[in-house]
């Protein structure tokens, strides 16, 4: 897996075992950041929360493209080890919280410019995640396979990539 844009473009990283995570494809990552750029403009000085981080690729893409800060939530210890290795390859120390993502969201007081969520598909926890992120993320991006009905966020756009979709939401509480 390679970083697709920015100052670390082309850098190779590894993914945890496929039974643990589902890495986001490069064309999806490029689409996410292209759409995000059209929504918020320059990434310099922006912050990203990567919930259910897996390999950490979305956070690395964000940092590569100019985000100033990335926070990672991941509970799988094997995935955390891979994230730390991937960040070390680039010379970055990840800001990672190890543990249940829903509980980690509750404990954070920071407001992020962007939150990226990619929980296990068919987990049925999208509504819970959005509810906990309400007031903590200006833009929320959800990768999903099922239809999700979210309250208190305005759906901006959905892009489809075969069997998965990526939806962009705007917080109605934060501007």
mmCIF file of C-alpha atoms in Angstrom:
data_model
loop_
_atom_site.group_PDB
_atom_site.id
_atom_site.type_symbol
_atom_site.label_atom_id
_atom_site.label_comp_id
_atom_site.label_asym_id
_atom_site.label_seq_id
_atom_site.Cartn_x
_atom_site.Cartn_y
_atom_site.Cartn_z
ATOM 1 C CA UNK A 1 0.000 0.000 0.000
ATOM 2 C CA UNK A 2 1.379 3.435 -0.954
ATOM 3 C CA UNK A 3 0.599 6.964 0.220
ATOM 4 C CA UNK A 4 -1.141 8.621 -2.738
ATOM 5 C CA UNK A 5 -0.389 12.331 -2.348
ATOM 6 C CA UNK A 6 1.616 15.065 -0.666
ATOM 7 C CA UNK A 7 5.152 15.107 0.652
ATOM 8 C CA UNK A 8 5.181 11.362 1.473
ATOM 9 C CA UNK A 9 3.610 10.340 -1.849
ATOM 10 C CA UNK A 10 4.775 6.915 -2.981
ATOM 11 C CA UNK A 11 5.972 5.821 0.461
ATOM 12 C CA UNK A 12 5.092 2.192 1.035
ATOM 13 C CA UNK A 13 3.370 1.117 4.218
ATOM 14 C CA UNK A 14 2.070 -2.220 5.420
ATOM 15 C CA UNK A 15 -1.436 -3.258 6.386
ATOM 16 C CA UNK A 16 -2.416 -5.513 9.255
ATOM 17 C CA UNK A 17 -3.727 -8.987 8.478
ATOM 18 C CA UNK A 18 -6.902 -8.742 6.387
ATOM 19 C CA UNK A 19 -8.824 -10.623 9.071
ATOM 20 C CA UNK A 20 -8.166 -7.662 11.389
ATOM 21 C CA UNK A 21 -8.752 -4.667 9.110
ATOM 22 C CA UNK A 22 -10.036 -3.675 5.685
ATOM 23 C CA UNK A 23 -7.533 -1.222 4.157
ATOM 24 C CA UNK A 24 -9.006 1.703 2.222
ATOM 25 C CA UNK A 25 -8.080 1.394 -1.456
ATOM 26 C CA UNK A 26 -5.824 4.034 -3.018
ATOM 27 C CA UNK A 27 -8.540 5.270 -5.426
ATOM 28 C CA UNK A 28 -10.895 5.744 -2.464
ATOM 29 C CA UNK A 29 -8.230 7.645 -0.477
ATOM 30 C CA UNK A 30 -7.509 9.912 -3.446
ATOM 31 C CA UNK A 31 -11.243 10.534 -3.896
ATOM 32 C CA UNK A 32 -11.688 11.306 -0.203
ATOM 33 C CA UNK A 33 -8.920 13.909 -0.132
ATOM 34 C CA UNK A 34 -9.905 15.462 -3.470
ATOM 35 C CA UNK A 35 -13.499 15.872 -2.278
ATOM 36 C CA UNK A 36 -12.353 17.099 1.124
ATOM 37 C CA UNK A 37 -10.143 19.723 -0.528
ATOM 38 C CA UNK A 38 -13.148 20.998 -2.499
ATOM 39 C CA UNK A 39 -15.066 21.305 0.786
ATOM 40 C CA UNK A 40 -12.503 22.895 3.121
ATOM 41 C CA UNK A 41 -9.676 24.160 0.908
ATOM 42 C CA UNK A 42 -6.067 24.034 2.048
ATOM 43 C CA UNK A 43 -5.253 21.396 4.648
ATOM 44 C CA UNK A 44 -2.527 23.423 6.372
ATOM 45 C CA UNK A 45 -3.356 23.886 10.048
ATOM 46 C CA UNK A 46 -6.283 21.435 9.917
ATOM 47 C CA UNK A 47 -6.830 18.511 12.296
ATOM 48 C CA UNK A 48 -8.076 14.995 11.612
ATOM 49 C CA UNK A 49 -9.422 12.282 13.872
ATOM 50 C CA UNK A 50 -9.054 8.785 12.401
ATOM 51 C CA UNK A 51 -11.496 6.500 14.209
ATOM 52 C CA UNK A 52 -10.950 2.732 13.658
ATOM 53 C CA UNK A 53 -7.545 3.504 12.133
ATOM 54 C CA UNK A 54 -6.509 0.005 10.974
ATOM 55 C CA UNK A 55 -3.152 0.547 9.228
ATOM 56 C CA UNK A 56 -3.108 4.286 9.934
ATOM 57 C CA UNK A 57 -3.084 5.086 6.214
ATOM 58 C CA UNK A 58 -5.755 7.812 6.382
ATOM 59 C CA UNK A 59 -3.819 9.681 9.056
ATOM 60 C CA UNK A 60 -0.593 9.345 7.070
ATOM 61 C CA UNK A 61 -2.367 10.604 3.927
ATOM 62 C CA UNK A 62 -3.648 13.593 5.917
ATOM 63 C CA UNK A 63 -0.215 14.445 7.343
ATOM 64 C CA UNK A 64 1.375 13.978 3.927
ATOM 65 C CA UNK A 65 -1.094 16.448 2.422
ATOM 66 C CA UNK A 66 -0.507 19.142 5.044
ATOM 67 C CA UNK A 67 -2.778 18.469 8.024
ATOM 68 C CA UNK A 68 -1.029 19.754 11.129
ATOM 69 C CA UNK A 69 -2.401 17.169 13.533
ATOM 70 C CA UNK A 70 -3.823 13.649 13.342
ATOM 71 C CA UNK A 71 -5.232 11.690 16.271
ATOM 72 C CA UNK A 72 -5.799 7.952 15.891
ATOM 73 C CA UNK A 73 -8.187 5.614 17.705
ATOM 74 C CA UNK A 74 -7.616 1.862 17.364
ATOM 75 C CA UNK A 75 -8.346 -1.000 19.728
ATOM 76 C CA UNK A 76 -6.708 -3.974 18.005
ATOM 77 C CA UNK A 77 -3.211 -4.397 19.457
ATOM 78 C CA UNK A 78 -1.846 -6.005 16.264
ATOM 79 C CA UNK A 79 -3.146 -3.062 14.218
ATOM 80 C CA UNK A 80 -1.637 -0.595 16.712
ATOM 81 C CA UNK A 81 1.750 -2.270 16.276
ATOM 82 C CA UNK A 82 1.478 -1.910 12.470
ATOM 83 C CA UNK A 83 0.406 1.756 12.800
ATOM 84 C CA UNK A 84 3.435 2.514 14.968
ATOM 85 C CA UNK A 85 5.724 0.760 12.465
ATOM 86 C CA UNK A 86 4.203 2.657 9.523
ATOM 87 C CA UNK A 87 4.587 6.023 11.238
ATOM 88 C CA UNK A 88 8.155 5.157 12.276
ATOM 89 C CA UNK A 89 9.049 4.447 8.629
ATOM 90 C CA UNK A 90 8.225 8.080 7.881
ATOM 91 C CA UNK A 91 9.784 9.425 11.075
ATOM 92 C CA UNK A 92 6.571 10.473 12.794
ATOM 93 C CA UNK A 93 5.402 9.563 16.276
ATOM 94 C CA UNK A 94 1.662 8.825 16.073
ATOM 95 C CA UNK A 95 -0.818 10.407 18.487
ATOM 96 C CA UNK A 96 -2.664 7.171 19.123
ATOM 97 C CA UNK A 97 -5.258 6.181 21.690
ATOM 98 C CA UNK A 98 -5.456 2.424 22.195
ATOM 99 C CA UNK A 99 -8.886 1.189 23.197
ATOM 100 C CA UNK A 100 -12.549 1.162 22.308
ATOM 101 C CA UNK A 101 -13.220 3.962 19.810
ATOM 102 C CA UNK A 102 -16.645 4.893 21.206
ATOM 103 C CA UNK A 103 -15.223 5.324 24.704
ATOM 104 C CA UNK A 104 -12.206 7.193 23.311
ATOM 105 C CA UNK A 105 -14.495 9.663 21.525
ATOM 106 C CA UNK A 106 -16.330 10.331 24.793
ATOM 107 C CA UNK A 107 -13.050 11.119 26.542
ATOM 108 C CA UNK A 108 -11.755 13.642 24.010
ATOM 109 C CA UNK A 109 -12.531 17.318 24.469
ATOM 110 C CA UNK A 110 -10.868 18.448 21.256
ATOM 111 C CA UNK A 111 -12.860 19.671 18.259
ATOM 112 C CA UNK A 112 -11.452 18.346 14.978
ATOM 113 C CA UNK A 113 -11.817 19.844 11.535
ATOM 114 C CA UNK A 114 -12.378 16.368 10.085
ATOM 115 C CA UNK A 115 -13.231 12.950 11.503
ATOM 116 C CA UNK A 116 -12.874 9.832 9.374
ATOM 117 C CA UNK A 117 -14.792 6.744 10.439
ATOM 118 C CA UNK A 118 -14.508 3.291 8.964
ATOM 119 C CA UNK A 119 -15.871 0.802 11.501
ATOM 120 C CA UNK A 120 -16.400 -2.859 10.690
ATOM 121 C CA UNK A 121 -19.113 -3.009 8.023
ATOM 122 C CA UNK A 122 -22.552 -4.152 9.159
ATOM 123 C CA UNK A 123 -21.580 -3.273 12.733
ATOM 124 C CA UNK A 124 -24.649 -1.100 13.252
ATOM 125 C CA UNK A 125 -22.696 1.509 15.218
ATOM 126 C CA UNK A 126 -22.633 4.414 12.759
ATOM 127 C CA UNK A 127 -25.442 6.268 14.543
ATOM 128 C CA UNK A 128 -23.685 5.856 17.899
ATOM 129 C CA UNK A 129 -20.410 7.141 16.476
ATOM 130 C CA UNK A 130 -22.058 10.169 14.880
ATOM 131 C CA UNK A 131 -23.917 10.959 18.103
ATOM 132 C CA UNK A 132 -20.666 10.865 20.087
ATOM 133 C CA UNK A 133 -18.840 12.977 17.469
ATOM 134 C CA UNK A 134 -21.592 15.602 17.404
ATOM 135 C CA UNK A 135 -19.894 18.843 18.396
ATOM 136 C CA UNK A 136 -16.422 17.266 18.083
ATOM 137 C CA UNK A 137 -15.958 17.269 14.280
ATOM 138 C CA UNK A 138 -16.876 19.912 11.707
ATOM 139 C CA UNK A 139 -16.785 17.478 8.770
ATOM 140 C CA UNK A 140 -17.379 13.775 9.219
ATOM 141 C CA UNK A 141 -16.454 11.258 6.527
ATOM 142 C CA UNK A 142 -17.906 7.756 6.773
ATOM 143 C CA UNK A 143 -16.848 4.749 4.734
ATOM 144 C CA UNK A 144 -19.727 2.275 4.656
ATOM 145 C CA UNK A 145 -21.382 -0.578 2.776
ATOM 146 C CA UNK A 146 -24.886 -0.237 4.171
ATOM 147 C CA UNK A 147 -27.289 2.701 4.076
ATOM 148 C CA UNK A 148 -26.796 4.880 7.135
ATOM 149 C CA UNK A 149 -29.327 7.358 8.483
ATOM 150 C CA UNK A 150 -27.627 10.110 10.450
ATOM 151 C CA UNK A 151 -29.232 12.880 12.472
ATOM 152 C CA UNK A 152 -27.705 16.237 13.423
ATOM 153 C CA UNK A 153 -25.309 16.171 10.455
ATOM 154 C CA UNK A 154 -26.055 17.481 6.976
ATOM 155 C CA UNK A 155 -25.206 15.032 4.175
ATOM 156 C CA UNK A 156 -23.032 16.900 1.679
ATOM 157 C CA UNK A 157 -22.052 14.185 -0.763
ATOM 158 C CA UNK A 158 -21.828 10.428 -1.229
ATOM 159 C CA UNK A 159 -19.366 8.767 -3.595
ATOM 160 C CA UNK A 160 -19.710 5.113 -4.540
ATOM 161 C CA UNK A 161 -16.793 2.783 -5.141
ATOM 162 C CA UNK A 162 -18.144 -0.632 -6.117
ATOM 163 C CA UNK A 163 -19.445 -2.288 -2.954
ATOM 164 C CA UNK A 164 -18.608 0.601 -0.655
ATOM 165 C CA UNK A 165 -19.592 4.235 -0.303
ATOM 166 C CA UNK A 166 -17.957 7.249 1.256
ATOM 167 C CA UNK A 167 -20.290 9.923 2.615
ATOM 168 C CA UNK A 168 -19.333 13.443 3.676
ATOM 169 C CA UNK A 169 -21.336 15.157 6.405
ATOM 170 C CA UNK A 170 -21.239 18.627 7.912
ATOM 171 C CA UNK A 171 -21.954 19.187 11.586
ATOM 172 C CA UNK A 172 -25.033 21.283 12.226
ATOM 173 C CA UNK A 173 -23.572 22.298 15.606
ATOM 174 C CA UNK A 174 -20.179 23.527 14.373
ATOM 175 C CA UNK A 175 -19.313 25.950 11.596
#
